mmCIF file of C-alpha atoms and ligand atoms in Angstrom:
data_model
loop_
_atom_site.group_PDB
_atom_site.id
_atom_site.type_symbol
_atom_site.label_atom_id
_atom_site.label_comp_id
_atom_site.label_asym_id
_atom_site.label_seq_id
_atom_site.Cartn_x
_atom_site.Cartn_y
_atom_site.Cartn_z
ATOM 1 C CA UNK V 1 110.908 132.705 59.827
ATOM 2 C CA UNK V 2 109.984 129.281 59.517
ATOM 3 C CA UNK V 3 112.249 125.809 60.202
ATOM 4 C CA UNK V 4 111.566 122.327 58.622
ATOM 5 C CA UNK V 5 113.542 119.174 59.411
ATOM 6 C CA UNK V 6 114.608 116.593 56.813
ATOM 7 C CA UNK V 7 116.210 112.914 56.967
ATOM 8 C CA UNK V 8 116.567 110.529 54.720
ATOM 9 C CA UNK V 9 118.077 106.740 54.845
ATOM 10 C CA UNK V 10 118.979 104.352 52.180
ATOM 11 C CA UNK V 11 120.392 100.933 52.012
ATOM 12 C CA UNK V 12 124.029 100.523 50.317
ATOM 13 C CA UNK V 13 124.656 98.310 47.686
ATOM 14 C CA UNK V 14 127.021 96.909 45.311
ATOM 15 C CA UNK V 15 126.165 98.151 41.314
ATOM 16 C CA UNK V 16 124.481 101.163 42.324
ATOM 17 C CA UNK V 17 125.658 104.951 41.831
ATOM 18 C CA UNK V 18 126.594 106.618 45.056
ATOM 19 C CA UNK V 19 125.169 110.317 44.658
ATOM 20 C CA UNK V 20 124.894 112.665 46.884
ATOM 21 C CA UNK V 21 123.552 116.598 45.999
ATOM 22 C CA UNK V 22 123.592 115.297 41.857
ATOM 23 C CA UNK V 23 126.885 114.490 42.163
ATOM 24 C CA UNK V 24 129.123 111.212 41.565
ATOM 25 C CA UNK V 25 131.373 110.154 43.923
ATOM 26 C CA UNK V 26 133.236 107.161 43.242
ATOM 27 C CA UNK V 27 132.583 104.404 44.530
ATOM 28 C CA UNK V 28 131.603 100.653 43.778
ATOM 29 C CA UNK V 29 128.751 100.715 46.053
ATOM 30 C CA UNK V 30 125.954 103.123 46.136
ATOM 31 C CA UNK V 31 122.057 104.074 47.473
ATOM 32 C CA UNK V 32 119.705 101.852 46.712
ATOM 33 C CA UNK V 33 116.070 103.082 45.539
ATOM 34 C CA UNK V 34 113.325 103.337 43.438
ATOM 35 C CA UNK V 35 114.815 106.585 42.667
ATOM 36 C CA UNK V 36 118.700 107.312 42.275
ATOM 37 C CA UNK V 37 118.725 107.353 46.546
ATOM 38 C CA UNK V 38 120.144 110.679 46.453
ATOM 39 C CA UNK V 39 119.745 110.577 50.108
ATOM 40 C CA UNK V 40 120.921 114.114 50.497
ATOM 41 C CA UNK V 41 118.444 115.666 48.378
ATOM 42 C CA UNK V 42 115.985 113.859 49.887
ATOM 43 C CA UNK V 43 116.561 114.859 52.800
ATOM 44 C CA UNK V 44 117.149 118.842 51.743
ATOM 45 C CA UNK V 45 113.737 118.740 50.031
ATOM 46 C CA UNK V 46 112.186 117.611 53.001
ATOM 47 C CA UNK V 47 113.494 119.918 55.149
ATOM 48 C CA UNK V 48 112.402 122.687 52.527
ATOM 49 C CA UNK V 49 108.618 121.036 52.504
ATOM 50 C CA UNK V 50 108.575 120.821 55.969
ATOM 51 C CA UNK V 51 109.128 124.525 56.211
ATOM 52 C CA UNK V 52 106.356 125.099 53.436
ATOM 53 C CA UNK V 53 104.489 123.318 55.696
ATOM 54 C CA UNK V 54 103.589 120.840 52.788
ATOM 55 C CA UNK V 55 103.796 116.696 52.848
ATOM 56 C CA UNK V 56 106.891 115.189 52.315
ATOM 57 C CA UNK V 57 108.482 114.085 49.019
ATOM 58 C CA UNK V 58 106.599 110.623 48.926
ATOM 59 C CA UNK V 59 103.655 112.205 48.792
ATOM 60 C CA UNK V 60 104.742 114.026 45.311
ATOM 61 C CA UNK V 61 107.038 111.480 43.991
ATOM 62 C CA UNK V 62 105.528 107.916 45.595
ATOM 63 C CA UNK V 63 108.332 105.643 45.300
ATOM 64 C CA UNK V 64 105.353 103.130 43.701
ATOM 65 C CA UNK V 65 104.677 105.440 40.549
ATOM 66 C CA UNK V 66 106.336 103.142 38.198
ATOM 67 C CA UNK V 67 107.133 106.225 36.162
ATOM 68 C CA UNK V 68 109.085 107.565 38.636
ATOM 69 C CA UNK V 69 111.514 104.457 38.629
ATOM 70 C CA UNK V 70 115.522 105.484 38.075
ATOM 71 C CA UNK V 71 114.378 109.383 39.091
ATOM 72 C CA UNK V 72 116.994 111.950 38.686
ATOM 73 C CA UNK V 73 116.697 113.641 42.479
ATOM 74 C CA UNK V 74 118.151 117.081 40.331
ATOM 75 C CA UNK V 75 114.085 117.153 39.239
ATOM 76 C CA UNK V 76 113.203 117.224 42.893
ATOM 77 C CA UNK V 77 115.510 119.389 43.928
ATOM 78 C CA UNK V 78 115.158 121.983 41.584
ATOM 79 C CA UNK V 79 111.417 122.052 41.869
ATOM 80 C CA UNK V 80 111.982 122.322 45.787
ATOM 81 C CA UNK V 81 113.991 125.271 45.322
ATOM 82 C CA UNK V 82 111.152 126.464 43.047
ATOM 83 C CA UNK V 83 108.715 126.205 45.604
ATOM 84 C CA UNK V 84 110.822 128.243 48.613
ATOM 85 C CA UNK V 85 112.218 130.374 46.039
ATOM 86 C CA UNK V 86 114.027 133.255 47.321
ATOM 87 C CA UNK V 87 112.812 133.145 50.762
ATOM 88 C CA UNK V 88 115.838 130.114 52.113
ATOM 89 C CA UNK V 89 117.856 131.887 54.332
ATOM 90 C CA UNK V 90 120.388 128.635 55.175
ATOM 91 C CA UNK V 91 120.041 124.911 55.157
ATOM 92 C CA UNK V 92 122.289 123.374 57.123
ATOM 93 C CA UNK V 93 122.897 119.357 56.383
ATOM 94 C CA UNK V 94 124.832 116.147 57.762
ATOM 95 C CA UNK V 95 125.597 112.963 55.705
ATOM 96 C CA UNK V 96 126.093 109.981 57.791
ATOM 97 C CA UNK V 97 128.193 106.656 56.167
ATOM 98 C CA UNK V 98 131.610 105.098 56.872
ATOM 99 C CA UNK V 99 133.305 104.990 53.643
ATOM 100 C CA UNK V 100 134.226 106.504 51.295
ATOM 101 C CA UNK V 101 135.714 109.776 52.778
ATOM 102 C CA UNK V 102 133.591 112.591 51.369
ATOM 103 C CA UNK V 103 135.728 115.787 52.178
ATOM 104 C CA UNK V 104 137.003 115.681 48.525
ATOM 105 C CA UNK V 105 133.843 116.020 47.311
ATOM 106 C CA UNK V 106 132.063 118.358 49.727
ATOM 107 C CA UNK V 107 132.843 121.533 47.912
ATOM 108 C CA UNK V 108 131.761 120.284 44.444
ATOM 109 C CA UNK V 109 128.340 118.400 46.252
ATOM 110 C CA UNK V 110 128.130 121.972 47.930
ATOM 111 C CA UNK V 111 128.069 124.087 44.698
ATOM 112 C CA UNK V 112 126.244 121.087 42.804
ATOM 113 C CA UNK V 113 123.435 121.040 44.953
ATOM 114 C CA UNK V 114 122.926 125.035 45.858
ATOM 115 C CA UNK V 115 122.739 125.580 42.075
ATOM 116 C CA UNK V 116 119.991 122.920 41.137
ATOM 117 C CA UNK V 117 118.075 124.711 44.470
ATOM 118 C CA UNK V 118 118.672 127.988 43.047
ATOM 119 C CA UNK V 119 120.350 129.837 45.889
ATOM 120 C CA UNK V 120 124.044 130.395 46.571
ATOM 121 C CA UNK V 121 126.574 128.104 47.983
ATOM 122 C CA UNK V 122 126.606 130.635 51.192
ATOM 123 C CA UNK V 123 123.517 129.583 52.226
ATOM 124 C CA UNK V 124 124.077 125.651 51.830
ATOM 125 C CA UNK V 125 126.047 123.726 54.480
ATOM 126 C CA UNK V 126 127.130 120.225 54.037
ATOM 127 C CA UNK V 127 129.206 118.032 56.763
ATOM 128 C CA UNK V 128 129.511 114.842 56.545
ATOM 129 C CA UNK V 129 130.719 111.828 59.533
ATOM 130 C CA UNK V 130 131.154 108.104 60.083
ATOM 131 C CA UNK V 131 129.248 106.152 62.248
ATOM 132 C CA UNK V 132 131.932 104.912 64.274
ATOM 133 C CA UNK V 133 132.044 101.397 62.921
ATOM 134 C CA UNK V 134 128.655 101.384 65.153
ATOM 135 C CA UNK V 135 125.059 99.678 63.981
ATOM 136 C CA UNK V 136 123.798 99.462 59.730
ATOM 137 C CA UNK V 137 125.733 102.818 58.628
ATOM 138 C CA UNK V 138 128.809 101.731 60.378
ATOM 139 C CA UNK V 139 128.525 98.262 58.786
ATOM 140 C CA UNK V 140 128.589 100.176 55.675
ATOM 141 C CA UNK V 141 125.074 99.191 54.783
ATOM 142 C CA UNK V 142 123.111 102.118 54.598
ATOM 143 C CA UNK V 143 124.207 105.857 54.279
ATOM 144 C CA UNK V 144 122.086 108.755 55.964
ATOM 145 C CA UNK V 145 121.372 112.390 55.542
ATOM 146 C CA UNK V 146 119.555 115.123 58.081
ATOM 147 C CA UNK V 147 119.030 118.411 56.929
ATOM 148 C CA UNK V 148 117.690 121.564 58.566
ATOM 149 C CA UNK V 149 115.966 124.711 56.341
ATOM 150 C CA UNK V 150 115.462 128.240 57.670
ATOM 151 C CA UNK V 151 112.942 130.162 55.198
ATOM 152 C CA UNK V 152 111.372 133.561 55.625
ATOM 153 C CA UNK V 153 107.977 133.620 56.127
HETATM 154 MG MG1 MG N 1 115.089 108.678 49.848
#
């Protein structure tokens, strides 16, 4: 087997779309980035890299390619679960921000983003927690994910 790690932080702001695994969750606030800050899938794909043993996401989509400006995270994603495909046995995740509650929304982020990897839901955990009120994420300034991928070797 082989284990990668992933984390990911982005700042909050007002304007932006908050999405997490492709999906929408309402809110007037959202990730900042030179992407859409999909700070889960970030984090996923990292962990699924990490495994592979390859560099991390910046090195294959630099956030200073102006092309890659307003990036749909689905595309990186779905060409991580390309690249481990059918050898992820779990991936196991956290989401770290204050507000808004994201229980609602953790089944359809679930199914959302096991589908664009290309495994099924069974093998994708998401949780997600506050920060106690304590430092940036409490503040409600910046959301965080962590992810951990098992793959077969
Ligand atoms: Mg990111």
């Amino acid at each position: 087997m082989r284990i990668g790690l992933g984390k990911d932080v982005h700042r909050l702001v007002e304007g932006r779309s908050l999405i997490l695994g492709g999906v929408v969750i309402p809110s007037s606030f959202g990730e900042d980035g030179h992407s859409d800050g999909d700070v889960l899938i970030h984090a996923v794909a990292d962990a699924i890299l990490g495994a592979l043993g390859m560099d991390d996401i910046g090195h294959i989509w630099p956030d200073t390619d102006p092309a890659l400006e307003g990036l749909d995270s689905a595309v990186i994603a779905r060409e991580a679960g390309k690249l481990a495909a059918g050898r992820i046995e779990n991936i196991d995740t956290i989401i770290t921000l204050e507000k808004p509650k994201i229980e609602p929304y953790r089944k359809a982020i679930r199914d959302n983003l096991a589908a664009l990897l290309g495994i099924p839901s069974s093998k994708l955990n998401i949780k997600a927690k506050t920060a106690e009120g304590l430092g940036p994420i409490g503040e409600g300034k910046a959301i965080a994910a962590e992810a951990i991928a098992l793959l077969r070797d």
